[in-house]
Amino acid sequence: MLDWWERWQIPLYLAALVLGALIGLAAPATAPAFEVAINPVLMALLYATFLSVPLTKVGQALRDGRFLAGLTVLNFLIVPVVVYLLSRSWSTCCPGHGLPAVPVRGR
């Protein structure tokens, strides 16, 4: 079962995202019910994701220079540029809605 989950994990996550978007667009009245489930489901998904990485492999990864260089470039160069470009494109197409990269406070 674990091998199957690891093999299909990313497609299943993407399918869940698409399904959630379709349900949200087709039946907006369901938003309050699903809104309550976001945090518990997200915690369960993160827990399952991080448990699939053995701790012994984390130590090896932290000693791997290529891995750390890639991680650094991704987190400090590529992601900020992508967020900036997305925030600019969002504010251009939808003025008055603010930046999607800015956290939104709950009720």
XYZ file of N, CA and C in Angstrom:
321
model
N 0.827 -1.204 0.000
C 0.000 0.000 0.000
C 0.863 1.257 0.000
N 1.944 1.252 0.806
C 2.814 2.419 0.877
C 3.489 2.685 -0.460
N 3.900 1.632 -1.161
C 4.511 1.804 -2.477
C 3.526 2.432 -3.457
N 2.267 1.984 -3.404
C 1.253 2.542 -4.291
C 1.049 4.027 -3.999
N 0.957 4.388 -2.719
C 0.746 5.784 -2.336
C 1.907 6.652 -2.799
N 3.145 6.173 -2.602
C 4.308 6.951 -3.023
C 4.329 7.123 -4.536
N 3.922 6.104 -5.255
C 3.924 6.183 -6.717
C 2.883 7.186 -7.221
N 1.721 7.226 -6.608
C 0.611 8.044 -7.091
C 0.348 9.293 -6.250
N 1.229 9.636 -5.325
C 0.978 10.734 -4.396
C 0.750 12.069 -5.110
N 1.621 12.455 -5.994
C 1.483 13.754 -6.665
C 0.245 13.794 -7.557
N -0.005 12.782 -8.396
C -1.252 12.830 -9.174
C -2.508 12.864 -8.301
N -2.489 12.164 -7.166
C -3.649 12.203 -6.271
C -3.841 13.591 -5.669
N -2.749 14.243 -5.268
C -2.852 15.603 -4.737
C -3.391 16.554 -5.805
N -2.877 16.435 -7.031
C -3.355 17.300 -8.111
C -4.825 17.032 -8.425
N -5.215 15.771 -8.420
C -6.624 15.436 -8.653
C -7.510 16.018 -7.555
N -7.039 15.978 -6.313
C -7.810 16.550 -5.206
C -7.946 18.062 -5.362
N -6.878 18.719 -5.816
C -6.951 20.166 -6.051
C -7.968 20.497 -7.141
N -7.921 19.756 -8.236
C -8.857 19.993 -9.334
C -10.288 19.712 -8.882
N -10.491 18.613 -8.166
C -11.825 18.276 -7.672
C -12.350 19.364 -6.734
N -11.497 19.842 -5.836
C -11.904 20.910 -4.928
C -12.275 22.183 -5.663
N -11.492 22.529 -6.681
C -11.798 23.725 -7.470
C -13.120 23.565 -8.215
N -13.338 22.399 -8.796
C -14.589 22.163 -9.522
C -15.800 22.213 -8.598
N -15.678 21.609 -7.427
C -16.788 21.654 -6.467
C -17.036 23.091 -6.023
N -15.958 23.831 -5.753
C -16.108 25.217 -5.329
C -16.758 26.093 -6.382
N -16.411 25.857 -7.646
C -17.002 26.646 -8.727
C -18.435 26.218 -9.030
N -18.704 24.919 -8.960
C -20.035 24.409 -9.297
C -21.045 24.601 -8.172
N -20.582 24.546 -6.930
C -21.497 24.639 -5.786
C -20.899 25.546 -4.714
N -20.904 26.856 -4.933
C -20.294 27.773 -3.964
C -20.929 27.716 -2.574
N -22.146 27.234 -2.474
C -22.814 27.158 -1.169
C -22.156 26.130 -0.251
N -21.347 25.239 -0.812
C -20.665 24.231 0.009
C -19.405 24.775 0.676
N -19.027 26.003 0.359
C -17.776 26.577 0.878
C -17.677 26.549 2.398
N -18.715 26.940 3.156
C -18.566 26.919 4.617
C -18.257 25.532 5.178
N -18.858 24.503 4.618
C -18.599 23.145 5.112
C -17.170 22.717 4.812
N -16.689 23.014 3.615
C -15.329 22.628 3.246
C -14.286 23.510 3.917
N -14.646 24.755 4.200
C -13.711 25.673 4.857
C -13.283 25.135 6.222
N -14.202 24.514 6.927
C -13.902 23.941 8.240
C -12.913 22.779 8.114
N -12.947 22.071 6.996
C -12.108 20.882 6.817
C -10.701 21.197 6.316
N -10.437 22.418 5.881
C -9.144 22.726 5.260
C -7.972 22.432 6.188
N -7.967 22.976 7.388
C -6.813 22.794 8.279
C -6.590 21.339 8.686
N -7.621 20.601 9.114
C -7.365 19.196 9.464
C -6.869 18.358 8.282
N -7.441 18.565 7.104
C -7.002 17.800 5.933
C -5.580 18.179 5.555
N -5.259 19.459 5.596
C -3.901 19.900 5.282
C -2.896 19.322 6.272
N -3.238 19.302 7.555
C -2.337 18.712 8.551
C -2.122 17.227 8.278
N -3.178 16.518 7.931
C -3.043 15.084 7.648
C -2.173 14.841 6.416
N -2.355 15.657 5.378
C -1.546 15.496 4.167
C -0.076 15.795 4.432
N 0.200 16.848 5.175
C 1.594 17.173 5.496
C 2.216 16.094 6.368
N 1.465 15.591 7.309
C 1.957 14.524 8.184
C 2.322 13.292 7.359
N 1.425 12.901 6.464
C 1.683 11.730 5.620
C 2.866 11.968 4.693
N 2.978 13.171 4.174
C 4.082 13.486 3.268
C 5.417 13.408 3.983
N 5.512 14.014 5.156
C 6.794 14.047 5.850
C 7.148 12.709 6.488
N 6.157 11.892 6.797
C 6.458 10.576 7.347
C 7.064 9.644 6.307
N 6.825 9.920 5.044
C 7.363 9.038 4.009
C 8.852 9.274 3.762
N 9.426 10.276 4.415
C 10.863 10.540 4.288
C 11.561 9.990 5.526
N 12.366 8.935 5.376
C 13.078 8.388 6.536
C 14.068 9.404 7.106
N 14.157 9.459 8.424
C 15.049 10.430 9.061
C 16.503 10.218 8.669
N 16.901 8.990 8.401
C 18.289 8.742 7.995
C 18.597 9.401 6.659
N 17.624 9.485 5.791
C 17.827 10.132 4.490
C 17.917 11.647 4.633
N 17.242 12.217 5.631
C 17.319 13.659 5.853
C 18.746 14.049 6.209
N 19.388 13.278 7.060
C 20.782 13.550 7.422
C 21.699 13.504 6.215
N 21.506 12.518 5.341
C 22.305 12.429 4.118
C 22.046 13.634 3.221
N 20.798 14.039 3.123
C 20.455 15.171 2.265
C 21.109 16.454 2.757
N 21.178 16.630 4.077
C 21.781 17.849 4.619
C 23.295 17.885 4.428
N 23.910 16.737 4.173
C 25.347 16.696 3.899
C 25.646 16.741 2.403
N 24.612 16.716 1.589
C 24.773 16.718 0.136
C 24.803 18.159 -0.372
N 25.954 18.588 -0.854
C 26.123 19.967 -1.312
C 25.223 20.327 -2.476
N 25.063 19.411 -3.429
C 24.201 19.698 -4.581
C 22.750 19.878 -4.144
N 22.307 19.037 -3.215
C 20.938 19.147 -2.711
C 20.730 20.492 -2.020
N 21.668 20.872 -1.138
C 21.541 22.141 -0.423
C 21.605 23.330 -1.371
N 22.462 23.249 -2.393
C 22.537 24.339 -3.369
C 21.213 24.465 -4.126
N 20.659 23.341 -4.554
C 19.374 23.372 -5.246
C 18.261 23.897 -4.367
N 18.255 23.472 -3.119
C 17.254 23.936 -2.156
C 17.357 25.442 -1.940
N 18.583 25.929 -1.808
C 18.805 27.357 -1.592
C 18.365 28.171 -2.801
N 18.752 27.737 -3.991
C 18.360 28.453 -5.211
C 16.843 28.465 -5.348
N 16.215 27.338 -5.114
C 14.762 27.260 -5.236
C 14.067 28.181 -4.240
N 14.438 28.087 -2.963
C 13.732 28.830 -1.917
C 14.021 30.322 -1.909
N 15.229 30.718 -2.289
C 15.587 32.126 -2.152
C 15.694 32.875 -3.468
N 15.685 32.185 -4.589
C 15.749 32.870 -5.878
C 14.521 32.605 -6.744
N 14.191 31.353 -6.952
C 13.111 31.022 -7.886
C 11.730 31.311 -7.298
N 11.465 30.850 -6.085
C 10.137 31.049 -5.486
C 9.795 32.534 -5.328
N 10.700 33.391 -4.824
C 10.340 34.811 -4.735
C 10.016 35.440 -6.093
N 10.742 35.055 -7.136
C 10.464 35.596 -8.473
C 9.093 35.130 -8.956
N 8.777 33.864 -8.764
C 7.470 33.338 -9.184
C 6.344 34.034 -8.421
N 6.498 34.200 -7.115
C 5.465 34.877 -6.315
C 5.302 36.322 -6.767
N 6.411 36.998 -7.025
C 6.345 38.385 -7.499
C 5.592 38.458 -8.829
N 5.948 37.592 -9.776
C 5.289 37.611 -11.083
C 3.805 37.273 -10.967
N 3.469 36.301 -10.141
C 2.056 35.969 -9.948
C 1.293 37.124 -9.304
N 1.912 37.778 -8.335
C 1.225 38.888 -7.665
C 1.038 40.062 -8.617
N 1.992 40.293 -9.506
C 1.848 41.372 -10.489
C 0.752 41.032 -11.490
N 0.733 39.806 -11.979
C -0.271 39.435 -12.976
C -1.666 39.457 -12.363
N -1.785 39.069 -11.096
C -3.092 39.081 -10.427
C -3.589 40.509 -10.258
N -2.721 41.413 -9.817
C -3.167 42.787 -9.583
C -3.461 43.496 -10.901
N -2.867 43.047 -12.014
C -3.139 43.639 -13.317
C -4.498 43.195 -13.843
N -4.801 41.915 -13.695
C -6.065 41.407 -14.245
C -7.252 41.695 -13.332
N -7.024 41.833 -12.043
C -8.120 41.997 -11.087
C -7.832 43.162 -10.144
N -7.872 44.399 -10.632
C -7.546 45.526 -9.750
C -8.535 45.626 -8.588
N -8.017 46.014 -7.456
C -8.855 46.173 -6.282
C -8.956 44.930 -5.426
N -8.440 43.816 -5.890
C -8.510 42.586 -5.114
C -7.266 42.348 -4.283
N -6.275 43.189 -4.382
C -5.067 43.018 -3.583
C -4.187 41.922 -4.129
N -3.142 41.621 -3.392
C -2.179 40.620 -3.823
C -2.529 39.265 -3.226
N -2.559 38.209 -4.039
C -2.865 36.894 -3.482
C -1.746 36.365 -2.595
N -0.541 36.939 -2.696
C 0.591 36.463 -1.894
C 0.537 37.001 -0.466
N -0.341 37.951 -0.212
C -0.458 38.526 1.124
C -1.426 37.671 1.929
N -1.040 37.223 3.134
C -1.947 36.399 3.937
C -3.257 37.126 4.232
N -4.335 36.381 4.214
C -5.657 36.939 4.472
C -6.092 36.500 5.859
N -6.542 37.452 6.664
C -7.004 37.121 8.015
C -8.369 36.462 7.961
N -8.572 35.498 8.860
C -9.868 34.824 8.965
C -10.889 35.712 9.651
N -12.081 35.217 9.737
C -13.158 36.003 10.354
C -13.010 36.096 11.824
